[in-house]
mmCIF file of C-alpha atoms in Angstrom:
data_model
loop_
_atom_site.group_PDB
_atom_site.id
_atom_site.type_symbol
_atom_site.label_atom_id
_atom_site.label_comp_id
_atom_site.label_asym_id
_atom_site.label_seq_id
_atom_site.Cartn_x
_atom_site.Cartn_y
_atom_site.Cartn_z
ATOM 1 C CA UNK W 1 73.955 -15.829 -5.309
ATOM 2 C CA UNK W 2 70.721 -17.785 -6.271
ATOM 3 C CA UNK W 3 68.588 -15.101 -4.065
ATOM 4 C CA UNK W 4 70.190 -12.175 -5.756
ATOM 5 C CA UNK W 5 69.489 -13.753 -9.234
ATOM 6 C CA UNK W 6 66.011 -14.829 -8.400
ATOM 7 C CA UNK W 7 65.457 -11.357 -7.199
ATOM 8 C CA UNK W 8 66.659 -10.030 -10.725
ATOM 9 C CA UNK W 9 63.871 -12.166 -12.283
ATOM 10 C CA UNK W 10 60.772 -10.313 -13.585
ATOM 11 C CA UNK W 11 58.304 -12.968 -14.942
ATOM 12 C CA UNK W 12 57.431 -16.693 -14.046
ATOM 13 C CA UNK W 13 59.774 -18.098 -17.342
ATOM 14 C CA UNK W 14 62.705 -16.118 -15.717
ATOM 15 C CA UNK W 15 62.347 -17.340 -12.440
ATOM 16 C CA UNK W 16 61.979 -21.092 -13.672
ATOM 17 C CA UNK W 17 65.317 -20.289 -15.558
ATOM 18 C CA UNK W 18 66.963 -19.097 -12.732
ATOM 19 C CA UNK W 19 66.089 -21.510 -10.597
ATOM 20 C CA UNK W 20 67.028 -24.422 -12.722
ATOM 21 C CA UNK W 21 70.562 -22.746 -13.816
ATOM 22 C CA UNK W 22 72.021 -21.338 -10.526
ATOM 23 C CA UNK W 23 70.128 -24.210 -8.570
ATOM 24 C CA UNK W 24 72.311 -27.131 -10.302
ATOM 25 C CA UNK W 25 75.615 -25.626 -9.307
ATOM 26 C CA UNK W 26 74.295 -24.144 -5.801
ATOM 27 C CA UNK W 27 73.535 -28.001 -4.722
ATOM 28 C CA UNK W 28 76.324 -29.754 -6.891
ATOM 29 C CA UNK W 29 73.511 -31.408 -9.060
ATOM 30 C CA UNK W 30 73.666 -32.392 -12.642
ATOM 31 C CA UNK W 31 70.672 -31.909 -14.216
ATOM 32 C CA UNK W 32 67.398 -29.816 -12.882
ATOM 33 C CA UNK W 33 63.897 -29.342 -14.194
ATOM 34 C CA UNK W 34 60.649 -27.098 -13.409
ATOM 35 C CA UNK W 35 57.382 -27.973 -13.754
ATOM 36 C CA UNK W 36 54.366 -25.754 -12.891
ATOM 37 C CA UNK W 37 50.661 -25.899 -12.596
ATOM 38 C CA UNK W 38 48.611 -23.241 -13.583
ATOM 39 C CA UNK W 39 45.268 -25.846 -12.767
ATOM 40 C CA UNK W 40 46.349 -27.255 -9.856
ATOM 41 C CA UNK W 41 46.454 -30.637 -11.424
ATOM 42 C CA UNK W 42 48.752 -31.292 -14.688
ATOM 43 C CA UNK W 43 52.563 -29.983 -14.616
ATOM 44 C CA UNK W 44 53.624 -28.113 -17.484
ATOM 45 C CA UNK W 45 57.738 -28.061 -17.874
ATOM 46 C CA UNK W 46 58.830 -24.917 -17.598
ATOM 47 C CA UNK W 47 62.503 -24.558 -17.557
ATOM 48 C CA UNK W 48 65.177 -27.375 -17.543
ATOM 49 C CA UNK W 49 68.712 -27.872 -17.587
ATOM 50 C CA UNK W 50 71.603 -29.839 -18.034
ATOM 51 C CA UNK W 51 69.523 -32.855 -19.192
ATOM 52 C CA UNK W 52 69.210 -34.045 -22.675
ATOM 53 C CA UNK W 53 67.614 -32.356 -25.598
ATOM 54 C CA UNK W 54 64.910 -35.417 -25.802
ATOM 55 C CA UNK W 55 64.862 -37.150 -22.329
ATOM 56 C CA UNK W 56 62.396 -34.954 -21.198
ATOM 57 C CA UNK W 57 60.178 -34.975 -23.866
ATOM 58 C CA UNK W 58 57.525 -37.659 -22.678
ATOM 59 C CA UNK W 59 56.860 -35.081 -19.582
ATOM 60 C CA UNK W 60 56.867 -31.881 -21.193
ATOM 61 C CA UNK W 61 53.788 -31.981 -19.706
ATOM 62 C CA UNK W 62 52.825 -34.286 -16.935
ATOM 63 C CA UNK W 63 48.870 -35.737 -16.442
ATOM 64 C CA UNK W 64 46.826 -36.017 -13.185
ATOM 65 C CA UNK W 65 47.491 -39.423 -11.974
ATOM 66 C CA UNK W 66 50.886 -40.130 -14.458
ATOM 67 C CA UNK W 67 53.072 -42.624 -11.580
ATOM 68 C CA UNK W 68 55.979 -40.506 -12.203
ATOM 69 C CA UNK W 69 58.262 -39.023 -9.129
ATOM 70 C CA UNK W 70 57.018 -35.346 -10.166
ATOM 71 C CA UNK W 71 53.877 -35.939 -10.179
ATOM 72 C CA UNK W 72 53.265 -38.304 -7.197
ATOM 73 C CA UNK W 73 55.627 -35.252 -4.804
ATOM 74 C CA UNK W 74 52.975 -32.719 -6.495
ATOM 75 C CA UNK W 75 49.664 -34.742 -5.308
ATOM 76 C CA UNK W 76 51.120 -36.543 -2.157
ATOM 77 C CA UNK W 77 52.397 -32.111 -1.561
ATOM 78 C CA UNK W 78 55.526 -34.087 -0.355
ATOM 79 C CA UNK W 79 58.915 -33.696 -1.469
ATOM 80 C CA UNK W 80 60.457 -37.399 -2.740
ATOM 81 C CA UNK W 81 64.232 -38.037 -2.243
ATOM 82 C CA UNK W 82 65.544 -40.687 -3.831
ATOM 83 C CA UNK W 83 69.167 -41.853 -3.258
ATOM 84 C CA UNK W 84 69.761 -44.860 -4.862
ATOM 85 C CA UNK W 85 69.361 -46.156 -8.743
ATOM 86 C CA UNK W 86 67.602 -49.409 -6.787
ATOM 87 C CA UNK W 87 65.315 -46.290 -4.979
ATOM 88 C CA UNK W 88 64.871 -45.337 -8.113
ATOM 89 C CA UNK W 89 63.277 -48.434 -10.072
ATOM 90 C CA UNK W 90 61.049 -48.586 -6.734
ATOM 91 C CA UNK W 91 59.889 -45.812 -6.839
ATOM 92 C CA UNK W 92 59.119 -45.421 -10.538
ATOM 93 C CA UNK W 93 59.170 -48.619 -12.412
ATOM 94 C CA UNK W 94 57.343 -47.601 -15.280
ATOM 95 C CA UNK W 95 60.145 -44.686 -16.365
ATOM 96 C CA UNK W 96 62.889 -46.331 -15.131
ATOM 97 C CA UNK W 97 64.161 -48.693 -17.904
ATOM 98 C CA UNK W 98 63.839 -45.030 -19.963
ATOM 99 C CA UNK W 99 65.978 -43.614 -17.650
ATOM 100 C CA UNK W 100 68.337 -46.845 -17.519
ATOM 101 C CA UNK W 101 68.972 -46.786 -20.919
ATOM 102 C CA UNK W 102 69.951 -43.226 -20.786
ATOM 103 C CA UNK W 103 71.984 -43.909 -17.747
ATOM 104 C CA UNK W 104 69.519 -41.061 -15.816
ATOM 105 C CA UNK W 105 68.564 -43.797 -13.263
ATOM 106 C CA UNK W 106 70.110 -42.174 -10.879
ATOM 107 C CA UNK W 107 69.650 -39.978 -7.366
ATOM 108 C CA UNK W 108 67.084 -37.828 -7.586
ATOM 109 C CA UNK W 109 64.797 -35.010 -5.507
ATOM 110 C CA UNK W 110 61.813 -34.277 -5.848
ATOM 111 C CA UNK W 111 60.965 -31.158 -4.215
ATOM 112 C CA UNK W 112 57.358 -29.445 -4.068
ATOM 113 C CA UNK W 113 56.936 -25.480 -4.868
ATOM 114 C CA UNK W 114 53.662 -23.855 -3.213
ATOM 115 C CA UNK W 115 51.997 -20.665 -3.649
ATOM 116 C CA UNK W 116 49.224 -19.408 -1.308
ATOM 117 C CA UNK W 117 49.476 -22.912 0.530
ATOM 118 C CA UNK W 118 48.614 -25.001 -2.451
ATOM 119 C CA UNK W 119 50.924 -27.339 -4.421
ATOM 120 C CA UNK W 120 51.885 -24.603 -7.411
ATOM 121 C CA UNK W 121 54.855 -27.091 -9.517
ATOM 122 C CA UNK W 122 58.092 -29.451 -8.822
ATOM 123 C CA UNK W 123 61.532 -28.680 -8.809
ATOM 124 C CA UNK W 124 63.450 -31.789 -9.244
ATOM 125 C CA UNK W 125 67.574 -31.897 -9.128
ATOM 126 C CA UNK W 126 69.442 -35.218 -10.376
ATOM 127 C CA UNK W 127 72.745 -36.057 -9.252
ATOM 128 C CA UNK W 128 75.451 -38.003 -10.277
ATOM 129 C CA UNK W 129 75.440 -42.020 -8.815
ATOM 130 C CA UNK W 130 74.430 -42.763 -5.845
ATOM 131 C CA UNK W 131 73.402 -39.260 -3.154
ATOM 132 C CA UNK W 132 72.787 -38.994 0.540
ATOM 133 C CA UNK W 133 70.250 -36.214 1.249
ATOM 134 C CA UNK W 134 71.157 -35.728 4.892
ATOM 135 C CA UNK W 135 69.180 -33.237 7.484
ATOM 136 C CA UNK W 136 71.269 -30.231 6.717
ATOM 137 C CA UNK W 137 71.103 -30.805 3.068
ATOM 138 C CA UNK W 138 67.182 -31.210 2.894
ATOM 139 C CA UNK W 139 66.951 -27.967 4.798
ATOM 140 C CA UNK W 140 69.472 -26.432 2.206
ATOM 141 C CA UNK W 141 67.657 -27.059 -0.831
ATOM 142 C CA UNK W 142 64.224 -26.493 1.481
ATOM 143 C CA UNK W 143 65.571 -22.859 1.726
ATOM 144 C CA UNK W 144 66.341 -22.512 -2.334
ATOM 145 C CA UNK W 145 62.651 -23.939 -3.095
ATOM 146 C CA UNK W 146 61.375 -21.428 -0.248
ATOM 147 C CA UNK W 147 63.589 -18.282 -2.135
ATOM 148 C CA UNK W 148 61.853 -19.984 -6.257
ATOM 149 C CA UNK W 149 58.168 -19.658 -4.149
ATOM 150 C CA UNK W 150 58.532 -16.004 -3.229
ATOM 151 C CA UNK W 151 59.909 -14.962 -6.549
ATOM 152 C CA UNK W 152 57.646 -16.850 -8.732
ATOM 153 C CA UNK W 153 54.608 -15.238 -6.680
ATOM 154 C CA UNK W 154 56.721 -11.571 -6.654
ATOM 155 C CA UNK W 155 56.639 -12.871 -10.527
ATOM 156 C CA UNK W 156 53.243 -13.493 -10.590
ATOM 157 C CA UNK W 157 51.829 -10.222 -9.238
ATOM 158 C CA UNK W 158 54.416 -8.652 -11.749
ATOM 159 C CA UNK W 159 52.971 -9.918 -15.044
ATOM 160 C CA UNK W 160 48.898 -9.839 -13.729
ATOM 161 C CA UNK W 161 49.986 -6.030 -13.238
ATOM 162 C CA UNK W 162 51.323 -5.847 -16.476
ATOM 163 C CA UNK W 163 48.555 -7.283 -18.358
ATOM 164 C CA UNK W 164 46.051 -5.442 -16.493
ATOM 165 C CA UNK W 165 47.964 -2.375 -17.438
ATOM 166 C CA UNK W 166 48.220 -3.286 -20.802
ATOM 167 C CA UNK W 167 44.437 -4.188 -20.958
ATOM 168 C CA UNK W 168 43.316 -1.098 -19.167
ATOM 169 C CA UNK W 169 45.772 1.022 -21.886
ATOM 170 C CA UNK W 170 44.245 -1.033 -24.918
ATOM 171 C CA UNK W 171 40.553 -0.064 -23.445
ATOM 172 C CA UNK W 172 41.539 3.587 -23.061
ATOM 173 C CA UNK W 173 42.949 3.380 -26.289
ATOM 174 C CA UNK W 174 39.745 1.711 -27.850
ATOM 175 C CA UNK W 175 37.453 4.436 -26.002
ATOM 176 C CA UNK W 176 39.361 7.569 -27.506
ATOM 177 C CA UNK W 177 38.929 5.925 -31.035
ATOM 178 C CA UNK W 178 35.403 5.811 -30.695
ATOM 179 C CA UNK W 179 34.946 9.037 -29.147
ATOM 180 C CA UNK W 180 36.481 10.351 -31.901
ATOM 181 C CA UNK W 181 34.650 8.501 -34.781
ATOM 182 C CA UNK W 182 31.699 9.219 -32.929
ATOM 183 C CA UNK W 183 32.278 13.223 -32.596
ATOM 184 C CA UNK W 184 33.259 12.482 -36.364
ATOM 185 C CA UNK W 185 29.784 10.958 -37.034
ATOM 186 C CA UNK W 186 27.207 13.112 -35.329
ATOM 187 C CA UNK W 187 29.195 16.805 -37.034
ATOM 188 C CA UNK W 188 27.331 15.747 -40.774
ATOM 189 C CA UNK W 189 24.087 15.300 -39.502
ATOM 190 C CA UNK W 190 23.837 18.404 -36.922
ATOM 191 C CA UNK W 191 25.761 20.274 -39.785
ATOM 192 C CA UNK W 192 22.623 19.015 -41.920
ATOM 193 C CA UNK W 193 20.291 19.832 -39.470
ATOM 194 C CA UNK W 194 21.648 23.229 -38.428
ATOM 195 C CA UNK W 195 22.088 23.932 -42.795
ATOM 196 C CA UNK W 196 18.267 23.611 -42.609
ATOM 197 C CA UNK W 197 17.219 25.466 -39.890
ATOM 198 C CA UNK W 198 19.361 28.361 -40.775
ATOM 199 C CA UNK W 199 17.243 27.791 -44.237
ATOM 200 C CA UNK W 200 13.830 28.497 -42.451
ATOM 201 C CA UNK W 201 15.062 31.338 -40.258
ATOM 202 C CA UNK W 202 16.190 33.359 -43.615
ATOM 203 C CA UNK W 203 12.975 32.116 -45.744
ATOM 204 C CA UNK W 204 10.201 32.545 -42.823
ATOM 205 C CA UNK W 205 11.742 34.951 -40.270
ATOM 206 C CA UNK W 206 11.122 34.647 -37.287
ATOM 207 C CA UNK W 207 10.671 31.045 -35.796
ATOM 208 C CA UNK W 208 7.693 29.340 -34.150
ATOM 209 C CA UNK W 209 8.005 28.846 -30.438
ATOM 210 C CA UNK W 210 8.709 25.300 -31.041
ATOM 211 C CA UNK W 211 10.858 25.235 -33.282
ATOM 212 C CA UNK W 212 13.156 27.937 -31.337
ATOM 213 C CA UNK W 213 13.495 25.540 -28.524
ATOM 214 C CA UNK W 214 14.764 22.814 -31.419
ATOM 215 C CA UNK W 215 16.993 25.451 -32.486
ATOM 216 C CA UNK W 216 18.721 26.364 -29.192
ATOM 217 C CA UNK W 217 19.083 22.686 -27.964
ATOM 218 C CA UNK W 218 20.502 21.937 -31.475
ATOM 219 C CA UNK W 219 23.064 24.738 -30.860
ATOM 220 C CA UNK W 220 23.872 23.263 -27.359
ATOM 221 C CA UNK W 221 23.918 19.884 -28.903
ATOM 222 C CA UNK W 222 26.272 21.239 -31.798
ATOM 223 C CA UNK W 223 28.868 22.603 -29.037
ATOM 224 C CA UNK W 224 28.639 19.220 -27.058
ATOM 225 C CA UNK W 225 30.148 17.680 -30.684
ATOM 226 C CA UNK W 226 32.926 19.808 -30.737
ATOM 227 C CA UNK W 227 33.566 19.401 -27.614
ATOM 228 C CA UNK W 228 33.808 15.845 -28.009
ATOM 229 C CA UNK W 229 35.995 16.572 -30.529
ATOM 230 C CA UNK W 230 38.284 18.306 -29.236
ATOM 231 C CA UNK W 231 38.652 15.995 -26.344
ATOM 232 C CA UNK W 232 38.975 12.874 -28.988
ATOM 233 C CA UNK W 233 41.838 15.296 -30.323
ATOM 234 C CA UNK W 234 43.540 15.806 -27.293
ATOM 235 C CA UNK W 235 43.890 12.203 -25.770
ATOM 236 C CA UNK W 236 45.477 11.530 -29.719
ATOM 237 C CA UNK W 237 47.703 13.977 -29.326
ATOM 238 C CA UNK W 238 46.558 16.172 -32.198
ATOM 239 C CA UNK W 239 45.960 18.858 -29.725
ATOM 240 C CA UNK W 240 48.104 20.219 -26.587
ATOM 241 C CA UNK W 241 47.723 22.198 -24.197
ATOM 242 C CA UNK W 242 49.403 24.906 -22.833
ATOM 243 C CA UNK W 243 48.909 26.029 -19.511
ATOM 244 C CA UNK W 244 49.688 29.343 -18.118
ATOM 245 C CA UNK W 245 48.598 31.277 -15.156
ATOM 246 C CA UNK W 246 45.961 33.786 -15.485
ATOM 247 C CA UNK W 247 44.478 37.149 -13.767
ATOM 248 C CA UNK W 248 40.266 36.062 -12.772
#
């Protein structure tokens, strides 16, 4: 079931969510939390549930070096399992009268998600009292954190696709705008320029040999505009095309 829902998941923030949600019941935790690094050294929380509105607010986002179980799994890239509340204060003395207090001193794994070999973010279930994390178990939840890693890349690819897509579509969209302004733009002045030379042909006849050459390449250059034009027209929509076959 938590395969099939991780496969449903489209960006990183859904796969966190899955993860989290279907992972507390699928290994009888209580509480479960995502972090992820986008740096390779702080953790960022990404999804969370079952704890507390506020107990996780001190490690919404985690610093390089912060001796905290989540961060020590993510730079020693090994997973911590903790089964004991006396594990606990061992292992993290300086959250665990926090966690007393909130009666959260409790079992605990600390498991570490990769992506392209590299330590990528934690995944973290707490239990209830005291838990045993025997062989079969640890390869359990080794499997769930293996099925988070291959959708949160699969995620990954999805939304870099999707902004390059979006980024390539706002360039093309930028590009017809200014081919249009600019087929906009250059129509006065060749409609100037053509206005004048249309002036001299009717006032002195027939053209020096220079200024025949202007004329022609001004004519070119005038049907280049429209061109342009119509093209700017066409990508906008204002124009479309109808094909139909033909007799050549």
């Amino acid at each position: 079931e938590a395969t099939t829902e991780l496969a449903k998941a489209m960006t990183p923030a859904e796969v966190a969510m899955a993860t989290v949600r279907i992972g507390v019941d699928a290994v009888d935790a209580t509480a479960a939390a995502l972090w992820t690094s986008e740096d390779g050294t702080s953790l960022v929380l990404a999804a969370e549930h079952g704890y507390p509105l506020d107990f996780l607010a001190p490690w919404t986002t985690i610093a390089p070096g912060a001796a905290i179980p989540p961060m020590r799994a993510f730079e020693a890239d090994e997973p911590i399992w903790c089964e004991t509340e006396a594990e606990y204060e061992r292992l993290s003395p300086t959250t665990y009268q926090y966690a007393r207090e909130r009666q959260y001193a409790r079992a605990f794994a600390a498991l570490v998600l990769r992506s392209n070999g590299r330590p990528s973010g934690i995944l973290v279930f707490r239990y209830e009292g005291d838990r045993a994390f025997p062989a079969e178990e640890r390869e359990f939840l080794a499997a769930l954190v293996h099925a988070c890693e291959q959708a949160m890349d699969r995620a990954r690819l999805f939304t870099g696709e999707l902004a390059a897509r979006r980024a390539a579509e706002e360039a093309s969209r930028r590009k017809d705008e200014f081919l249009a302004m600019l087929g906009h733009e250059l129509r006065n002045p060749l409609a100037a320029m053509t206005s004048a030379f249309d002036v001299l042909k009717t006032r002195d006849g027939a053209l020096p040999r220079e200024l025949t050459i202007v004329d022609r390449q001004l004519g070119h250059l005038t049907q280049l505009v429209h061109d342009l034009v119509d093209v700017a027209r066409v990508t906008r929509g204002v124009i479309v095309l109808k094909r139909e076959a033909v007799h050549i």
